[in-house]
mmCIF file of C-alpha atoms in Angstrom:
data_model
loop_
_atom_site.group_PDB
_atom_site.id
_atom_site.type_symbol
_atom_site.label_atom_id
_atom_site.label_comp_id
_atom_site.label_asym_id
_atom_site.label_seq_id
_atom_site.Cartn_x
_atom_site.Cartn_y
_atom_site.Cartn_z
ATOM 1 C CA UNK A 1 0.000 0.000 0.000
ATOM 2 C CA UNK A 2 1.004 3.465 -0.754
ATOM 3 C CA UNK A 3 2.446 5.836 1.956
ATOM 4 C CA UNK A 4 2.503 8.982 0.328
ATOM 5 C CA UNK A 5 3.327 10.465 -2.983
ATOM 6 C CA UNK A 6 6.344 9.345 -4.954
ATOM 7 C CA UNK A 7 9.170 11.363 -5.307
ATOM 8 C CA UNK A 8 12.213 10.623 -8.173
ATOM 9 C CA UNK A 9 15.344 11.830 -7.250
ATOM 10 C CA UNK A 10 18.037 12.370 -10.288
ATOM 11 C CA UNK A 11 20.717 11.381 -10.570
ATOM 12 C CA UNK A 12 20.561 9.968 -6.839
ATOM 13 C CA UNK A 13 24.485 9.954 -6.227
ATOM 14 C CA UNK A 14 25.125 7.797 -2.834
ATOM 15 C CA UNK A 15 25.877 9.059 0.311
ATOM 16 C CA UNK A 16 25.483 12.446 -0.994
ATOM 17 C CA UNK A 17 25.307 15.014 2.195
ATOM 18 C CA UNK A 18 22.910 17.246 0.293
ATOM 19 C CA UNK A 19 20.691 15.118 -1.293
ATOM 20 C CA UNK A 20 19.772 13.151 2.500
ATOM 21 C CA UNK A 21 19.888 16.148 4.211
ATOM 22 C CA UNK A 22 17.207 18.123 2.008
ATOM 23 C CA UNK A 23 15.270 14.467 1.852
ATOM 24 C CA UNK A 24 14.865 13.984 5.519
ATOM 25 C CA UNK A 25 11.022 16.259 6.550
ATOM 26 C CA UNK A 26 10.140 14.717 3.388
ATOM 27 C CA UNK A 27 10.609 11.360 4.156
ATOM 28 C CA UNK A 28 8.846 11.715 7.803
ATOM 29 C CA UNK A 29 6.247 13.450 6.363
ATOM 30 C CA UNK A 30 5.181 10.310 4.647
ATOM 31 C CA UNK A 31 6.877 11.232 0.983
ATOM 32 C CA UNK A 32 7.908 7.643 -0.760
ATOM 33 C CA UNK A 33 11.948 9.021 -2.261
ATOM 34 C CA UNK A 34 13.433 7.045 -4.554
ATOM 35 C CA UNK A 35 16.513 7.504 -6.503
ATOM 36 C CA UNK A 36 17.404 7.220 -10.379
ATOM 37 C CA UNK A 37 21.075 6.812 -10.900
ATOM 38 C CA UNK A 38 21.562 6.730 -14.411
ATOM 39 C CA UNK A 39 19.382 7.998 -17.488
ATOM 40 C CA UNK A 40 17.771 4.671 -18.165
ATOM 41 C CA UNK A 41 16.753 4.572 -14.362
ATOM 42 C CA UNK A 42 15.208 8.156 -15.225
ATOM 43 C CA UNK A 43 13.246 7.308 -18.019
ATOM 44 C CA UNK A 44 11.935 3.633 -16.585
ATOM 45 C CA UNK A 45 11.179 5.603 -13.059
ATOM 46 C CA UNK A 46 9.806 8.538 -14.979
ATOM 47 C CA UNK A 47 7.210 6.220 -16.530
ATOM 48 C CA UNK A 48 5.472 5.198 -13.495
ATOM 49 C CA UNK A 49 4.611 8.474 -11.885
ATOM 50 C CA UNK A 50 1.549 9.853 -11.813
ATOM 51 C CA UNK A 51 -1.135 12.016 -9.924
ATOM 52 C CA UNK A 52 0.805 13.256 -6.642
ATOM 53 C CA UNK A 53 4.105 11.913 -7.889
ATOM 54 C CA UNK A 54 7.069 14.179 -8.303
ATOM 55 C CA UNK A 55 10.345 13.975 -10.425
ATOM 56 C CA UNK A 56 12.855 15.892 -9.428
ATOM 57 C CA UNK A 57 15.930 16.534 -11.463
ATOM 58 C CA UNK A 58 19.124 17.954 -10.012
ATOM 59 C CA UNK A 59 22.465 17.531 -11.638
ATOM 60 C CA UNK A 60 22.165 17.056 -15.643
ATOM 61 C CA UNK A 61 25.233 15.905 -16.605
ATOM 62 C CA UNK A 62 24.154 12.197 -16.723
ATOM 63 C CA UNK A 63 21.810 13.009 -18.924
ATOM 64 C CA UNK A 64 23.609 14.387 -22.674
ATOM 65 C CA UNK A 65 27.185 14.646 -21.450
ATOM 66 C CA UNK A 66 27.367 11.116 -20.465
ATOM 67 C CA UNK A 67 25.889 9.876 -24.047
ATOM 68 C CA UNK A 68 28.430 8.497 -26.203
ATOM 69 C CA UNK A 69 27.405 10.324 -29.064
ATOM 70 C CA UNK A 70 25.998 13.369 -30.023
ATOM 71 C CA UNK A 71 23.402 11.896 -31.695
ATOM 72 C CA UNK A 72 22.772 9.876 -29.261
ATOM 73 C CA UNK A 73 22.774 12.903 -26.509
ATOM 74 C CA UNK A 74 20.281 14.562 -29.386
ATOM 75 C CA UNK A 75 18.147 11.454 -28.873
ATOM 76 C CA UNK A 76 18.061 11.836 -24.901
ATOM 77 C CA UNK A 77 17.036 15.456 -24.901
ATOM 78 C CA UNK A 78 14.350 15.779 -27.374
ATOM 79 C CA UNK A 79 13.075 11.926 -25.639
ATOM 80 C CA UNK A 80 12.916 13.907 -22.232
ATOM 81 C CA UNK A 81 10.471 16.340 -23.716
ATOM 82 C CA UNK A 82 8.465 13.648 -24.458
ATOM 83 C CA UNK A 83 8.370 12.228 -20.960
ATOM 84 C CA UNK A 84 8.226 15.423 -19.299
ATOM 85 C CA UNK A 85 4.538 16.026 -21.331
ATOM 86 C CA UNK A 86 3.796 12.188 -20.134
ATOM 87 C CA UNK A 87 4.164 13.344 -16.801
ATOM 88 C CA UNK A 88 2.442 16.547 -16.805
ATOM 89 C CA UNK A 89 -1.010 14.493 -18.759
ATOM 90 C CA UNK A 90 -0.588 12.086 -15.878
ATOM 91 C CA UNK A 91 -1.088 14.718 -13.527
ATOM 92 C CA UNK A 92 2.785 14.059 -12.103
ATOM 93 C CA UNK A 93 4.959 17.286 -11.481
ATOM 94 C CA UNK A 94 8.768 18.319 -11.875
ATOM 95 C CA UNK A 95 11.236 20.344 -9.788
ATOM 96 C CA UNK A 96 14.618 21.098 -11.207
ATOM 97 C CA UNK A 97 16.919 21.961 -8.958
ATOM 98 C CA UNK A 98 19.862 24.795 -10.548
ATOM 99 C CA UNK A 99 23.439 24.046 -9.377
ATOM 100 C CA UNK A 100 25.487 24.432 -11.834
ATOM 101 C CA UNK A 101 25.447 27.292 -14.704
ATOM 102 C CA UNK A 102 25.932 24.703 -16.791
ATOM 103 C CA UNK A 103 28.033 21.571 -16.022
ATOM 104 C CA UNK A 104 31.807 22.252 -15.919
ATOM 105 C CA UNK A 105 32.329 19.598 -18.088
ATOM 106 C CA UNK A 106 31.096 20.257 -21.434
ATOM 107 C CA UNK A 107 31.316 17.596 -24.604
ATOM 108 C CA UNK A 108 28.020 18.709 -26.248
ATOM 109 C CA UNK A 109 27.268 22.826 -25.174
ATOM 110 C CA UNK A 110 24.324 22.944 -27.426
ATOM 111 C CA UNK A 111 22.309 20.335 -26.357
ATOM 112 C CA UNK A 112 23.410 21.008 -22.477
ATOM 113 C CA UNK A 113 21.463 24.551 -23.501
ATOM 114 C CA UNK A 114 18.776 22.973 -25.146
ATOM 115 C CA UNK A 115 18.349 20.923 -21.737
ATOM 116 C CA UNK A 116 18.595 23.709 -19.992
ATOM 117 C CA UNK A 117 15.382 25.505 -21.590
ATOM 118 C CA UNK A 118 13.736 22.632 -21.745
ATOM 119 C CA UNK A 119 13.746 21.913 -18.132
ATOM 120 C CA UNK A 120 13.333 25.750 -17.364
ATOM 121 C CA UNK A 121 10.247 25.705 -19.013
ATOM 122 C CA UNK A 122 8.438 22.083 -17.977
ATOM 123 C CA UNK A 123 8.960 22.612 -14.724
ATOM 124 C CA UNK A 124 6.203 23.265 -12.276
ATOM 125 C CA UNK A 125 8.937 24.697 -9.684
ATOM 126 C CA UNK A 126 12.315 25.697 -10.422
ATOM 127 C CA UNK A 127 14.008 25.418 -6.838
ATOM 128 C CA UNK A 128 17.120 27.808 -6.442
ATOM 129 C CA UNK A 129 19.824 28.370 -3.354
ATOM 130 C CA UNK A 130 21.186 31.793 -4.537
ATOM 131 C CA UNK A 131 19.267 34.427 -5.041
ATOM 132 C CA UNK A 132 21.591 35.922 -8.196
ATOM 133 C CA UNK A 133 21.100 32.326 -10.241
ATOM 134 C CA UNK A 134 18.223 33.230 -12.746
ATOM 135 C CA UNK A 135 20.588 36.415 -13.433
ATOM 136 C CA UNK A 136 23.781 34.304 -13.261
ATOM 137 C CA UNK A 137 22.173 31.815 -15.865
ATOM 138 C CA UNK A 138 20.164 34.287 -17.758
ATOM 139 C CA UNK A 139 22.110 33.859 -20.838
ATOM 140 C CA UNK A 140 21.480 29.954 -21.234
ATOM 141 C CA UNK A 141 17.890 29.872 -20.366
ATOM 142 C CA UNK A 142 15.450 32.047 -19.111
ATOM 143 C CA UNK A 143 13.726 31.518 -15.808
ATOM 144 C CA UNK A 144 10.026 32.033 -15.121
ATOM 145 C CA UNK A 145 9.664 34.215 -11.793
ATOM 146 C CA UNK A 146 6.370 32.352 -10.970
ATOM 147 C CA UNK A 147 8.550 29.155 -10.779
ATOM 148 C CA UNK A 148 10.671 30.241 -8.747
ATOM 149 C CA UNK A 149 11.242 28.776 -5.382
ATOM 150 C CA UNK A 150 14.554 29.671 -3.421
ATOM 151 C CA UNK A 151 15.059 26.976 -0.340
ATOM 152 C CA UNK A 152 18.725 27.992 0.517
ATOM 153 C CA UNK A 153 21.678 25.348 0.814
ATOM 154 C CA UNK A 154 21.110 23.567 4.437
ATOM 155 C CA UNK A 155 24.459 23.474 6.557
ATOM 156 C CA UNK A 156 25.809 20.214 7.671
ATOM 157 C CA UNK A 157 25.706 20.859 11.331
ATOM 158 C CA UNK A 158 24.698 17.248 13.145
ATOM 159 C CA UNK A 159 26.129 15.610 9.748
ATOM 160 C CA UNK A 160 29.714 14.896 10.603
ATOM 161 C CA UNK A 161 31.458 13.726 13.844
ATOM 162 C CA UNK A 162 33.098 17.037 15.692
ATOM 163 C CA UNK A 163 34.565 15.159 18.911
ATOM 164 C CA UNK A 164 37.766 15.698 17.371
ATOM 165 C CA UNK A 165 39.567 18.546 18.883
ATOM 166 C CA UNK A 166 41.912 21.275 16.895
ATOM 167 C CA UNK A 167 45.037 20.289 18.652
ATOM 168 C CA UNK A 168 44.659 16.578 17.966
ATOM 169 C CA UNK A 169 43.689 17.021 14.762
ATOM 170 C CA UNK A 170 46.615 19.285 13.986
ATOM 171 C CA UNK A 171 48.984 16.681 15.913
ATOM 172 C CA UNK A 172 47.488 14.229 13.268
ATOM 173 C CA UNK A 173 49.096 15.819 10.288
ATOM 174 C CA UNK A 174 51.695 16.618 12.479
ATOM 175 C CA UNK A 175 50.994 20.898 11.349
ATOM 176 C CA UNK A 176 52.277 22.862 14.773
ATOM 177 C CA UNK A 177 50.012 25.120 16.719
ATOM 178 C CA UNK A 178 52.559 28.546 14.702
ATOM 179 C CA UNK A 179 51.765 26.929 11.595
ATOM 180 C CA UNK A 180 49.615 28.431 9.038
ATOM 181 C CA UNK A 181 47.564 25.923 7.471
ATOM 182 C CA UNK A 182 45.147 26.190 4.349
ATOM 183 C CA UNK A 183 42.785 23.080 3.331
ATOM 184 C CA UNK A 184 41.345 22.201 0.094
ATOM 185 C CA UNK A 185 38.875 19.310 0.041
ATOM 186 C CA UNK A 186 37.105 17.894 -2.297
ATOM 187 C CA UNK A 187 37.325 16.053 -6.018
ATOM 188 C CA UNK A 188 40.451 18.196 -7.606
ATOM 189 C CA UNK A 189 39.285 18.890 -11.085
ATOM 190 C CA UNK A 190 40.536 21.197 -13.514
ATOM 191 C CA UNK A 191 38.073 23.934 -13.229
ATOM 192 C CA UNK A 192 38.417 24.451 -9.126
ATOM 193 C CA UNK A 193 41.705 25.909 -9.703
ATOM 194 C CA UNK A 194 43.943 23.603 -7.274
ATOM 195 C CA UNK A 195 47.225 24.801 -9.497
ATOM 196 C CA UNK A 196 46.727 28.341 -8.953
ATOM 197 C CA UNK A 197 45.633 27.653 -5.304
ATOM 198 C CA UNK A 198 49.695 25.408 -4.445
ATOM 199 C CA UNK A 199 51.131 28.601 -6.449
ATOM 200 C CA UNK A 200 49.652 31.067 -4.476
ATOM 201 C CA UNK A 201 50.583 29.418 -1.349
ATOM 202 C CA UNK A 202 53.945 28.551 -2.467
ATOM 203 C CA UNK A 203 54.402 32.445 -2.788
ATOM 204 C CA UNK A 204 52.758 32.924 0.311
ATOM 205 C CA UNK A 205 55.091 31.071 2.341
ATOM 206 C CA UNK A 206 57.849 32.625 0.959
ATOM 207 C CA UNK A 207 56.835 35.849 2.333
ATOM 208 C CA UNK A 208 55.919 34.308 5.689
ATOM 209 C CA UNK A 209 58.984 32.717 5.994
ATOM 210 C CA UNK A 210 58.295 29.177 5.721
ATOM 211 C CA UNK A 211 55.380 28.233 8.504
ATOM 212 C CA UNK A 212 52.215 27.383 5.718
ATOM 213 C CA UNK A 213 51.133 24.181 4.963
ATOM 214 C CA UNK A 214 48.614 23.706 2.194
ATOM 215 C CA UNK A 215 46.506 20.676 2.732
ATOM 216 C CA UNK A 216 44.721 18.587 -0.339
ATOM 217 C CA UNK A 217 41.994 16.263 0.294
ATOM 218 C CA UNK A 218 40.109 14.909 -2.413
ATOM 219 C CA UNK A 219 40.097 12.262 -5.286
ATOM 220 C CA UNK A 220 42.133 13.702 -8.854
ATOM 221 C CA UNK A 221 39.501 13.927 -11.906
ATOM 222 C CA UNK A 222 40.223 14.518 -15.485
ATOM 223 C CA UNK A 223 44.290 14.091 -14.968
ATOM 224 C CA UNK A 224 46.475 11.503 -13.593
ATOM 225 C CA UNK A 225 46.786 11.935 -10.002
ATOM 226 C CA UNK A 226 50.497 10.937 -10.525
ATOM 227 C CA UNK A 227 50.788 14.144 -12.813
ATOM 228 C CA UNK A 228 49.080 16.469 -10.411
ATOM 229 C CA UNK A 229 51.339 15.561 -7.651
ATOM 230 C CA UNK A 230 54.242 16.027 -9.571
ATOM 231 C CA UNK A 231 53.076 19.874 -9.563
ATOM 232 C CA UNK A 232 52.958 20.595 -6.521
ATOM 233 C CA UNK A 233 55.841 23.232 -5.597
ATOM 234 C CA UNK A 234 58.361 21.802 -4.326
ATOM 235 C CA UNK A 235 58.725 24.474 -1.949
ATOM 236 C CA UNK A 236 56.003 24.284 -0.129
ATOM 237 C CA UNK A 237 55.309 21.501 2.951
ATOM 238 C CA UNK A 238 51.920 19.283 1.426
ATOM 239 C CA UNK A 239 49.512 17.592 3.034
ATOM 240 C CA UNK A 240 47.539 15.246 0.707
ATOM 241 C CA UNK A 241 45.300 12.558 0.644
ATOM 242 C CA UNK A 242 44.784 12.396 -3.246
ATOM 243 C CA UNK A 243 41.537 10.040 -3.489
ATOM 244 C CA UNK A 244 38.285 10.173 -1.218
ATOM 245 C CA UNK A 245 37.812 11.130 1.936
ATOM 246 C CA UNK A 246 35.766 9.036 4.095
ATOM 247 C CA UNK A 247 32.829 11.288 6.172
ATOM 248 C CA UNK A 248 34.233 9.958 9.199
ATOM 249 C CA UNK A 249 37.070 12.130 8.430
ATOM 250 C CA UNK A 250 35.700 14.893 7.288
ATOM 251 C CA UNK A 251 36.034 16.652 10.639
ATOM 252 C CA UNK A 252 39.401 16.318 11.460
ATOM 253 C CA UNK A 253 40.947 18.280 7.857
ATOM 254 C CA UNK A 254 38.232 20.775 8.933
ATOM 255 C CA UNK A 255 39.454 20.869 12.427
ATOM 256 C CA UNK A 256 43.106 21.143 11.068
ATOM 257 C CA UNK A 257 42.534 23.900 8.873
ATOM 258 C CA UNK A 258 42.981 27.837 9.715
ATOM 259 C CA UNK A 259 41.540 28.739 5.966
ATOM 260 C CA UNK A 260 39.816 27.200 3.775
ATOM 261 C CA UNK A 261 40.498 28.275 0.034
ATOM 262 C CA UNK A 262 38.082 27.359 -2.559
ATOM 263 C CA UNK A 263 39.839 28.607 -5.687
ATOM 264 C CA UNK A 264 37.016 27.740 -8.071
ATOM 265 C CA UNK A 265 37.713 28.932 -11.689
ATOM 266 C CA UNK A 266 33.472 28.945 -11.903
ATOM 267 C CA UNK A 267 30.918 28.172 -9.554
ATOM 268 C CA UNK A 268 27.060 29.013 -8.519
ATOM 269 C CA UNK A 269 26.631 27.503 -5.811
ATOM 270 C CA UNK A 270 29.234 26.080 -2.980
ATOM 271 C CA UNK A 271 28.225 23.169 -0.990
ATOM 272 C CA UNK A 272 31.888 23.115 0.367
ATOM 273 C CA UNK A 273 31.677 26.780 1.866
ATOM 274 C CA UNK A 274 28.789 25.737 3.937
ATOM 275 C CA UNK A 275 30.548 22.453 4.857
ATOM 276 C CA UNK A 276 33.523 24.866 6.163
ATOM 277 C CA UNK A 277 31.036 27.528 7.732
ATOM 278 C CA UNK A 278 30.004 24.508 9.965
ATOM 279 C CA UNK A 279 33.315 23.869 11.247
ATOM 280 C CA UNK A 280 33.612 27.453 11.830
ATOM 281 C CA UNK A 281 36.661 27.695 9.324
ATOM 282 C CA UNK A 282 37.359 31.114 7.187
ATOM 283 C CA UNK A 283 36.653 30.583 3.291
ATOM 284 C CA UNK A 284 38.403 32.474 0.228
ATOM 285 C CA UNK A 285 36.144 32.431 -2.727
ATOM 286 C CA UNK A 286 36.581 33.672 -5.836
ATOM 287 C CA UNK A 287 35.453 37.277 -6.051
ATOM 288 C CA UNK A 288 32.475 36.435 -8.639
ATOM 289 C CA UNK A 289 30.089 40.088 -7.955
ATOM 290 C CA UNK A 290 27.628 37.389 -7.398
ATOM 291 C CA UNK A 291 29.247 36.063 -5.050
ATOM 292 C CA UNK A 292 30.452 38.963 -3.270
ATOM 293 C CA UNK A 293 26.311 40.327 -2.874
ATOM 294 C CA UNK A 294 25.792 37.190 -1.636
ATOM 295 C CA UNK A 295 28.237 37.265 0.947
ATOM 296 C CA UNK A 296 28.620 40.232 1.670
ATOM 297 C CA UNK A 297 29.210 41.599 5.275
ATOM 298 C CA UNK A 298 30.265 37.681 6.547
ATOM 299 C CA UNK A 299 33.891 38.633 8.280
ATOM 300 C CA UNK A 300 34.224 34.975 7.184
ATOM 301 C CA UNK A 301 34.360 34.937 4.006
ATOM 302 C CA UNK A 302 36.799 36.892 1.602
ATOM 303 C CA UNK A 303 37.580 36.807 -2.245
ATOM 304 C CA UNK A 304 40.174 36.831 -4.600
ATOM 305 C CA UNK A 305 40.259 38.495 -7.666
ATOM 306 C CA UNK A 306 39.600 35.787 -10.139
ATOM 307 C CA UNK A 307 41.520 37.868 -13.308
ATOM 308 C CA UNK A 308 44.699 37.036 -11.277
ATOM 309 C CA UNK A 309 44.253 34.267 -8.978
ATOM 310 C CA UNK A 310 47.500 33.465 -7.829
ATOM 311 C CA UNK A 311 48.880 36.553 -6.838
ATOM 312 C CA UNK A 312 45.260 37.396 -5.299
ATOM 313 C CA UNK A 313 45.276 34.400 -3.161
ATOM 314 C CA UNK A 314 49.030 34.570 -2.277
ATOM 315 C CA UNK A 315 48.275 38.360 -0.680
ATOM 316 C CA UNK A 316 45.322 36.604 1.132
ATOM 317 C CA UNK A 317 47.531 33.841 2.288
ATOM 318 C CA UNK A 318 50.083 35.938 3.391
ATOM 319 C CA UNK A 319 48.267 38.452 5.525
ATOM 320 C CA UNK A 320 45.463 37.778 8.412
ATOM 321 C CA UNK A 321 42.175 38.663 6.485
ATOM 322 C CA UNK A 322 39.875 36.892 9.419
ATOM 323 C CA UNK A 323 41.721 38.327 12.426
ATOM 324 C CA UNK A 324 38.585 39.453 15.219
ATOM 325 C CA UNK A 325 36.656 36.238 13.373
ATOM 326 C CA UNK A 326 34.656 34.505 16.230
ATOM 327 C CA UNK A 327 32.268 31.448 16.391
ATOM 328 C CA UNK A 328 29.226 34.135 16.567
ATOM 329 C CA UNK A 329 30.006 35.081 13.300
ATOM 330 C CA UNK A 330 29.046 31.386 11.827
ATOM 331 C CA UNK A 331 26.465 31.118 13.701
ATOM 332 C CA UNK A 332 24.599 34.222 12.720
ATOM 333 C CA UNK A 333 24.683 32.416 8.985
ATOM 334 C CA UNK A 334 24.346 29.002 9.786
ATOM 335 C CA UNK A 335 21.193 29.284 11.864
ATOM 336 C CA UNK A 336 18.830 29.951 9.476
ATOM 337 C CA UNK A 337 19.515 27.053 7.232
ATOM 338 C CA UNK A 338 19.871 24.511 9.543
ATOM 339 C CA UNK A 339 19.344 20.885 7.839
ATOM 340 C CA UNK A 340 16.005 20.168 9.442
ATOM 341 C CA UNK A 341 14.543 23.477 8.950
ATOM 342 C CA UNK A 342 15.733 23.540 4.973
ATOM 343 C CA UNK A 343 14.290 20.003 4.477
ATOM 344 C CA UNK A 344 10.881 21.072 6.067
ATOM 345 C CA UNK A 345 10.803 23.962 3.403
ATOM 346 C CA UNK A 346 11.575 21.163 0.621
ATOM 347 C CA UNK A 347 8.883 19.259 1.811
ATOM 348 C CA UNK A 348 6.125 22.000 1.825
ATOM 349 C CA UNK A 349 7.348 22.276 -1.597
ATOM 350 C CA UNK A 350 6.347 18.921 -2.782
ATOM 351 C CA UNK A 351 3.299 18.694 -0.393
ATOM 352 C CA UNK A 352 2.029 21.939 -2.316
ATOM 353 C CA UNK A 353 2.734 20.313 -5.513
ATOM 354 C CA UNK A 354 1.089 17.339 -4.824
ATOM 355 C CA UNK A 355 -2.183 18.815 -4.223
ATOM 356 C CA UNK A 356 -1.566 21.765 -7.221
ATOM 357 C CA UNK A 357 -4.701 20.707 -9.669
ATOM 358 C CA UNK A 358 -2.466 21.800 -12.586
ATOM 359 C CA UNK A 359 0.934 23.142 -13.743
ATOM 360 C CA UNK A 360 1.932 26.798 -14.388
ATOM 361 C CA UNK A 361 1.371 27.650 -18.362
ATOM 362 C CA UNK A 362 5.268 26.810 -20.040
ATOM 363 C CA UNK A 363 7.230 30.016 -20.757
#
């Protein structure tokens, strides 16, 4: 027997922090979640929606830039305009969730656009984190305002154990209480801007005099990780762990870290900022004028200029940009978006969709 209304999730990537965390009122609340991992799973999962039932699509890269053709990626797109009017005649809804501009890997742009307005204008609610992303994506597709519905990024406080201390997770790496120490974590792909980021801090260190150590944590992408770590300045005192990072120890690179530095050559929307922001660590972004509205006024947060990273970041890295930063100035941002409060907005979404009698007219 039924429970509630059906809700597909694509692509449903395991273990993904976000994903459970916005999934979590919904789920008490009676919703029945289930997960589509790969483009066949969306189209077989797709099918058996109906009245009540919800697909929601959030990342689209499995969808044409996983196709090994372009024809074949043609085929995909103009098939998911067919399923997307199956659902809307079965009385089933859709919620795409923006959180990328487009994906940062791109094999076929044109039909990643094409996706883009298709979804933009068969959706019944078009959920955004940042207020600046119909602007910031304005020039790919065109969101309705009626669509609209921002539910901001939760924070991951009660996600990841935080028994560990800073001391013994400094002792750990073995990074001294004078040392300066600046964390990266996360996949290392081409278009987060690691290079400039072990540059920077190479240059940094000269001009402290030797006491930074940049730490790495995250699996290599696109490049050998052999390669990469051949980069790395020679120079400069590394900390790596060059594949994945188990969640259980998340906490203690966070606890390690004085900075975080998220060097990101483009991004919308920064899961790993509010990951940091929850173990009260300092974040350099880039200096995006999204971005900086957005964050403005956090003591927290500061940017580099992204039309000359390096040297930006080294004169970050070098100086004391967060000195008078305190725990009270996390917590006035992470309090409003704490997980179970976010997911309870997620889940008034889909109850209000559920009992909609039809969709918004397509733009």
């Amino acid at each position: 027997m039924r429970s509630g209304p059906q809700v597909l999730v694509f692509p449903a990537y395991l273990n993904n922090a976000f994903l459970n965390l916005l999934e979590l009122s919904a789920r008490a609340d009676g919703f029945r979640v289930e997960g589509a991992h790969t483009y066949d799973d969306l189209v077989a999962g797709a099918a058996r929606l109906g009245r009540g039932d919800t697909l929601h699509v959030h990342w689209t890269t499995p969808i044409a830039q996983q196709a090994q053709s372009e024809s074949e990626a043609r085929r995909r797109v103009a098939n998911l305009e067919r399923i997307f009017t199956g659902l809307r005649s079965r009385g089933a809804k859709l919620v795409w969730t923006i959180h990328n501009r487009l994906p940062h890997e791109l094999t076929f742009r044109e039909l990643e656009v094409a996706l883009y307005r298709l979804l933009a204008s068969s959706a019944d609610a078009i959920h955004i984190m940042a207020p600046h992303t119909p602007a910031a994506i304005s020039d790919v597709a065109t969101v309705d305002p009626r669509k609209i519905r921002q539910i901001a990024h939760p924070s991951y406080e009660g996600v990841y154990d935080t028994g560990i201390t800073c001391a013994d997770a400094r002792a750990s790496f073995d990074i001294a209480e004078s040392d300066r120490s600046v964390l990266f974590l996360g996949q290392i792909r081409p278009y987060k801007g690691v290079d400039d980021l072990a540059r920077a801090a190479a240059r940094a260190n000269d001009e402290r005099g030797g006491d930074l150590v940049l730490m790495l944590a995250g699996a290599v992408k696109e490049m050998p990780r052999a390669e990469f770590a051949a980069s790395l300045p020679a120079s400069l005192r590394t900390v790596s762990q060059l594949e994945f990072v188990d969640d259980a120890d998340i906490a203690r690179w966070f606890r390690a870290a004085d900075v975080a530095c998220f060097p990101y050559r483009a991004i919308l929307n920064s899961g790993s900022l509010h990951l940091a922001a929850t173990f009260r660590v300092p974040v350099i972004l880039p200096g995006d004028p999204f971005l900086r509205d957005q964050f403005a006024g956090e003591a927290w947060v500061a940017f580099f200029d992204p039309a000359g990273p390096e040297a930006s970041i080294a004169e970050l890295l070098a100086g004391d940009p967060f000195a008078g930063v305190t725990d009270r100035d996390f917590d006035a941002f992470l309090a409003p978006i704490a997980p179970w409060d976010i997911s309870r907005e997620y889940s008034a979404l889909l109850t209000s969709l559920a009992s909609a009698p039809s969709s918004l007219s397509r733009v």
